[in-house]
mmCIF file of N, CA and C in Angstrom:
data_model
loop_
_atom_site.group_PDB
_atom_site.id
_atom_site.type_symbol
_atom_site.label_atom_id
_atom_site.label_comp_id
_atom_site.label_asym_id
_atom_site.label_seq_id
_atom_site.Cartn_x
_atom_site.Cartn_y
_atom_site.Cartn_z
ATOM 1 N N GLY B 17 92.902 90.033 110.607
ATOM 2 C CA GLY B 17 94.489 90.157 110.033
ATOM 3 C C GLY B 17 95.110 91.370 110.767
ATOM 4 N N VAL B 18 96.398 91.513 110.844
ATOM 5 C CA VAL B 18 97.063 92.625 111.585
ATOM 6 C C VAL B 18 97.292 93.710 110.519
ATOM 7 N N LEU B 19 97.205 94.979 111.014
ATOM 8 C CA LEU B 19 97.255 96.138 110.302
ATOM 9 C C LEU B 19 98.150 97.136 111.013
ATOM 10 N N VAL B 20 99.063 97.800 110.125
ATOM 11 C CA VAL B 20 99.833 98.972 110.737
ATOM 12 C C VAL B 20 99.313 100.328 110.140
ATOM 13 N N ILE B 21 98.966 101.302 111.253
ATOM 14 C CA ILE B 21 98.379 102.343 110.866
ATOM 15 C C ILE B 21 99.435 103.698 111.248
ATOM 16 N N SER B 22 99.171 104.828 110.758
ATOM 17 C CA SER B 22 100.310 105.946 110.940
ATOM 18 C C SER B 22 99.550 106.763 111.932
ATOM 19 N N LEU B 23 99.042 106.241 113.072
ATOM 20 C CA LEU B 23 98.644 106.840 114.211
ATOM 21 C C LEU B 23 99.364 106.280 115.516
ATOM 22 N N GLY B 24 99.819 107.026 116.329
ATOM 23 C CA GLY B 24 100.511 106.461 117.753
ATOM 24 C C GLY B 24 100.361 107.350 118.783
ATOM 25 N N THR B 25 101.372 107.240 119.812
ATOM 26 C CA THR B 25 101.175 107.798 121.131
ATOM 27 C C THR B 25 101.255 109.487 120.939
ATOM 28 N N GLN B 26 101.976 109.851 119.928
ATOM 29 C CA GLN B 26 102.029 111.247 119.728
ATOM 30 C C GLN B 26 100.729 111.978 119.067
ATOM 31 N N ASN B 27 99.838 111.084 118.858
ATOM 32 C CA ASN B 27 98.323 111.394 118.384
ATOM 33 C C ASN B 27 97.572 111.145 119.461
ATOM 34 N N GLY B 28 97.742 110.676 120.605
ATOM 35 C CA GLY B 28 97.175 110.470 121.968
ATOM 36 C C GLY B 28 96.523 109.049 122.005
ATOM 37 N N PHE B 29 96.930 108.057 121.198
ATOM 38 C CA PHE B 29 96.508 106.821 121.343
ATOM 39 C C PHE B 29 97.354 105.905 122.123
ATOM 40 N N LYS B 30 96.713 104.716 122.621
ATOM 41 C CA LYS B 30 97.297 103.785 123.496
ATOM 42 C C LYS B 30 96.837 102.378 123.094
ATOM 43 N N ALA B 31 97.506 101.469 123.602
ATOM 44 C CA ALA B 31 97.143 99.984 123.353
ATOM 45 C C ALA B 31 95.649 99.832 123.777
ATOM 46 N N GLY B 32 94.849 99.245 123.177
ATOM 47 C CA GLY B 32 93.431 98.779 123.567
ATOM 48 C C GLY B 32 92.432 99.957 123.058
ATOM 49 N N ASP B 33 92.885 100.973 122.321
ATOM 50 C CA ASP B 33 92.022 101.947 122.031
ATOM 51 C C ASP B 33 91.295 101.236 120.681
ATOM 52 N N LYS B 34 89.997 101.507 120.366
ATOM 53 C CA LYS B 34 89.307 100.858 119.375
ATOM 54 C C LYS B 34 88.834 102.251 118.357
ATOM 55 N N LEU B 35 89.239 101.860 117.048
ATOM 56 C CA LEU B 35 88.970 102.837 116.114
ATOM 57 C C LEU B 35 88.047 102.425 115.078
ATOM 58 N N LYS B 36 87.626 103.291 114.160
ATOM 59 C CA LYS B 36 86.579 102.965 113.114
ATOM 60 C C LYS B 36 87.442 102.864 111.883
ATOM 61 N N LEU B 37 87.014 101.760 110.814
ATOM 62 C CA LEU B 37 87.953 101.554 109.711
ATOM 63 C C LEU B 37 87.060 101.885 108.550
ATOM 64 N N TYR B 38 87.203 102.823 107.551
ATOM 65 C CA TYR B 38 86.456 103.142 106.455
ATOM 66 C C TYR B 38 87.196 102.763 105.227
ATOM 67 N N LYS B 39 86.319 102.188 104.267
ATOM 68 C CA LYS B 39 87.122 102.085 102.824
ATOM 69 C C LYS B 39 86.537 103.321 102.115
ATOM 70 N N THR B 40 87.481 103.582 100.996
ATOM 71 C CA THR B 40 87.078 104.833 100.367
ATOM 72 C C THR B 40 86.725 104.469 98.930
ATOM 73 N N GLU B 41 85.726 105.071 98.319
ATOM 74 C CA GLU B 41 85.097 104.569 97.102
ATOM 75 C C GLU B 41 85.129 105.897 96.168
ATOM 76 N N ASP B 42 85.727 105.899 95.055
ATOM 77 C CA ASP B 42 85.611 106.990 94.212
ATOM 78 C C ASP B 42 84.478 106.893 93.228
ATOM 79 N N LEU B 43 83.797 107.909 93.028
ATOM 80 C CA LEU B 43 82.783 108.038 91.915
ATOM 81 C C LEU B 43 83.487 108.799 90.799
ATOM 82 N N LYS B 44 83.291 108.131 89.524
ATOM 83 C CA LYS B 44 84.024 108.775 88.446
ATOM 84 C C LYS B 44 82.812 109.271 87.387
ATOM 85 N N ASP B 45 83.289 110.198 86.471
ATOM 86 C CA ASP B 45 82.550 110.632 85.398
ATOM 87 C C ASP B 45 82.744 109.807 84.213
ATOM 88 N N ASP B 46 82.240 110.102 83.128
ATOM 89 C CA ASP B 46 82.349 109.282 81.842
ATOM 90 C C ASP B 46 83.697 109.220 81.268
ATOM 91 N N GLN B 47 84.620 110.318 81.719
ATOM 92 C CA GLN B 47 86.024 110.189 81.109
ATOM 93 C C GLN B 47 86.784 109.558 82.229
ATOM 94 N N GLY B 48 86.389 109.068 83.281
ATOM 95 C CA GLY B 48 87.125 108.393 84.302
ATOM 96 C C GLY B 48 87.818 109.329 85.327
ATOM 97 N N ASN B 49 87.354 110.451 85.362
ATOM 98 C CA ASN B 49 87.816 111.470 86.304
ATOM 99 C C ASN B 49 87.096 111.225 87.833
ATOM 100 N N VAL B 50 87.705 111.200 88.896
ATOM 101 C CA VAL B 50 87.120 111.182 89.983
ATOM 102 C C VAL B 50 86.389 112.416 90.371
ATOM 103 N N VAL B 51 85.181 112.332 90.738
ATOM 104 C CA VAL B 51 84.329 113.487 91.087
ATOM 105 C C VAL B 51 83.818 113.813 92.340
ATOM 106 N N PHE B 52 84.033 112.367 92.895
ATOM 107 C CA PHE B 52 83.390 112.407 94.604
ATOM 108 C C PHE B 52 84.206 111.228 94.974
ATOM 109 N N THR B 53 84.628 111.311 96.352
ATOM 110 C CA THR B 53 85.223 110.021 97.207
ATOM 111 C C THR B 53 84.222 110.030 98.315
ATOM 112 N N GLU B 54 83.910 108.845 98.492
ATOM 113 C CA GLU B 54 82.887 108.599 99.734
ATOM 114 C C GLU B 54 83.747 107.557 100.663
ATOM 115 N N GLU B 55 83.416 107.600 101.907
ATOM 116 C CA GLU B 55 83.997 106.907 102.859
ATOM 117 C C GLU B 55 82.822 105.933 103.503
ATOM 118 N N LYS B 56 83.136 104.657 103.331
ATOM 119 C CA LYS B 56 81.931 103.769 103.999
ATOM 120 C C LYS B 56 82.605 102.837 104.946
ATOM 121 N N LEU B 57 81.749 102.751 106.356
ATOM 122 C CA LEU B 57 82.272 102.263 107.586
ATOM 123 C C LEU B 57 82.350 100.564 107.224
ATOM 124 N N VAL B 58 83.338 100.084 107.417
ATOM 125 C CA VAL B 58 83.857 98.824 107.221
ATOM 126 C C VAL B 58 83.774 97.771 108.541
ATOM 127 N N GLY B 59 84.101 98.403 109.705
ATOM 128 C CA GLY B 59 84.420 97.798 110.807
ATOM 129 C C GLY B 59 85.126 98.600 111.904
ATOM 130 N N GLU B 60 85.561 97.831 112.851
ATOM 131 C CA GLU B 60 86.469 98.474 113.983
ATOM 132 C C GLU B 60 87.879 97.795 113.969
ATOM 133 N N ILE B 61 88.871 98.564 114.316
ATOM 134 C CA ILE B 61 90.267 97.932 114.599
ATOM 135 C C ILE B 61 90.602 98.088 116.207
ATOM 136 N N THR B 62 91.290 97.368 116.819
ATOM 137 C CA THR B 62 91.727 97.434 118.107
ATOM 138 C C THR B 62 93.470 97.729 118.006
ATOM 139 N N LEU B 63 93.855 98.676 118.731
ATOM 140 C CA LEU B 63 95.307 98.904 118.613
ATOM 141 C C LEU B 63 95.865 97.980 119.679
ATOM 142 N N ASP B 64 96.815 97.147 119.308
ATOM 143 C CA ASP B 64 97.404 96.279 120.061
ATOM 144 C C ASP B 64 98.892 96.512 120.531
ATOM 145 N N SER B 65 99.715 97.340 119.717
ATOM 146 C CA SER B 65 101.006 97.837 119.980
ATOM 147 C C SER B 65 101.017 99.030 119.524
ATOM 148 N N VAL B 66 101.551 99.957 120.284
ATOM 149 C CA VAL B 66 101.431 101.550 119.884
ATOM 150 C C VAL B 66 103.059 102.092 120.221
ATOM 151 N N GLN B 67 103.479 102.559 119.079
ATOM 152 C CA GLN B 67 104.672 103.295 119.017
ATOM 153 C C GLN B 67 104.474 104.870 118.924
ATOM 154 N N ALA B 68 105.391 105.662 118.879
ATOM 155 C CA ALA B 68 105.130 107.199 118.733
ATOM 156 C C ALA B 68 104.504 107.678 117.572
ATOM 157 N N GLU B 69 104.854 107.063 116.355
ATOM 158 C CA GLU B 69 104.210 107.479 115.079
ATOM 159 C C GLU B 69 103.333 106.446 114.420
ATOM 160 N N ARG B 70 103.310 105.273 115.056
ATOM 161 C CA ARG B 70 102.460 104.168 114.287
ATOM 162 C C ARG B 70 101.973 103.035 115.202
ATOM 163 N N SER B 71 101.028 102.426 114.916
ATOM 164 C CA SER B 71 100.391 101.333 115.660
ATOM 165 C C SER B 71 100.165 100.051 114.793
ATOM 166 N N LYS B 72 100.299 98.840 115.610
ATOM 167 C CA LYS B 72 99.865 97.641 115.038
ATOM 168 C C LYS B 72 98.456 97.336 115.726
ATOM 169 N N ALA B 73 97.506 96.958 114.872
ATOM 170 C CA ALA B 73 96.140 96.870 115.168
ATOM 171 C C ALA B 73 95.717 95.543 114.655
ATOM 172 N N THR B 74 94.590 95.120 115.154
ATOM 173 C CA THR B 74 93.740 94.033 114.786
ATOM 174 C C THR B 74 92.532 94.200 114.149
ATOM 175 N N TYR B 75 92.206 93.594 113.138
ATOM 176 C CA TYR B 75 90.873 94.048 112.358
ATOM 177 C C TYR B 75 90.321 92.537 112.336
ATOM 178 N N SER B 76 88.935 92.419 112.396
ATOM 179 C CA SER B 76 88.220 91.329 112.439
ATOM 180 C C SER B 76 87.137 91.112 111.532
ATOM 181 N N GLY B 77 87.219 92.018 110.553
ATOM 182 C CA GLY B 77 85.983 92.132 109.642
ATOM 183 C C GLY B 77 85.897 91.247 108.560
ATOM 184 N N SER B 78 85.216 91.212 107.499
ATOM 185 C CA SER B 78 85.071 90.335 106.552
ATOM 186 C C SER B 78 85.856 90.828 105.207
ATOM 187 N N GLU B 79 86.059 92.153 105.139
ATOM 188 C CA GLU B 79 86.502 92.694 103.853
ATOM 189 C C GLU B 79 88.158 92.683 103.976
ATOM 190 N N GLU B 80 88.641 92.369 102.677
ATOM 191 C CA GLU B 80 90.056 92.499 102.789
ATOM 192 C C GLU B 80 90.374 93.876 102.709
ATOM 193 N N VAL B 81 91.432 94.389 103.715
ATOM 194 C CA VAL B 81 91.916 95.799 103.942
ATOM 195 C C VAL B 81 92.771 96.136 102.824
ATOM 196 N N LYS B 82 92.536 97.348 102.279
ATOM 197 C CA LYS B 82 93.380 97.866 101.185
ATOM 198 C C LYS B 82 94.229 99.122 101.763
ATOM 199 N N ALA B 83 95.463 99.404 101.234
ATOM 200 C CA ALA B 83 96.135 100.636 101.603
ATOM 201 C C ALA B 83 95.276 101.772 101.205
ATOM 202 N N GLY B 84 95.231 102.686 102.035
ATOM 203 C CA GLY B 84 94.708 104.063 101.833
ATOM 204 C C GLY B 84 93.262 103.995 102.346
ATOM 205 N N TRP B 85 92.832 103.033 103.015
ATOM 206 C CA TRP B 85 91.682 103.274 103.687
ATOM 207 C C TRP B 85 91.802 104.235 105.018
ATOM 208 N N VAL B 86 90.742 104.622 105.524
ATOM 209 C CA VAL B 86 90.810 105.586 106.496
ATOM 210 C C VAL B 86 90.517 105.026 107.966
ATOM 211 N N VAL B 87 91.198 105.555 108.933
ATOM 212 C CA VAL B 87 91.052 105.175 110.322
ATOM 213 C C VAL B 87 90.525 106.450 111.055
ATOM 214 N N LYS B 88 89.496 106.441 111.811
ATOM 215 C CA LYS B 88 89.006 107.599 112.624
ATOM 216 C C LYS B 88 88.622 107.213 113.906
ATOM 217 N N ALA B 89 88.873 107.982 114.745
ATOM 218 C CA ALA B 89 88.584 107.762 116.421
ATOM 219 C C ALA B 89 87.171 107.805 116.581
ATOM 220 N N ASN B 90 86.287 108.461 115.892
ATOM 221 C CA ASN B 90 84.751 108.447 116.085
ATOM 222 C C ASN B 90 84.132 107.870 115.096
#
């Protein structure tokens, strides 16, 4: 699928760059309060089209991507 992320040329990225995609998982206590948030590596994305503040990227993993997941350069 195609993703739009909030990183672009003003963050130092260009078309062809590869970034890691992490999903976030909240651990909750007995009352349902979030007590810890973990990031789990899901896969890699490739930037296809890069603008100043955002980029369009391709993701080829098996999980359905959700809003709020984290993208990191390393």
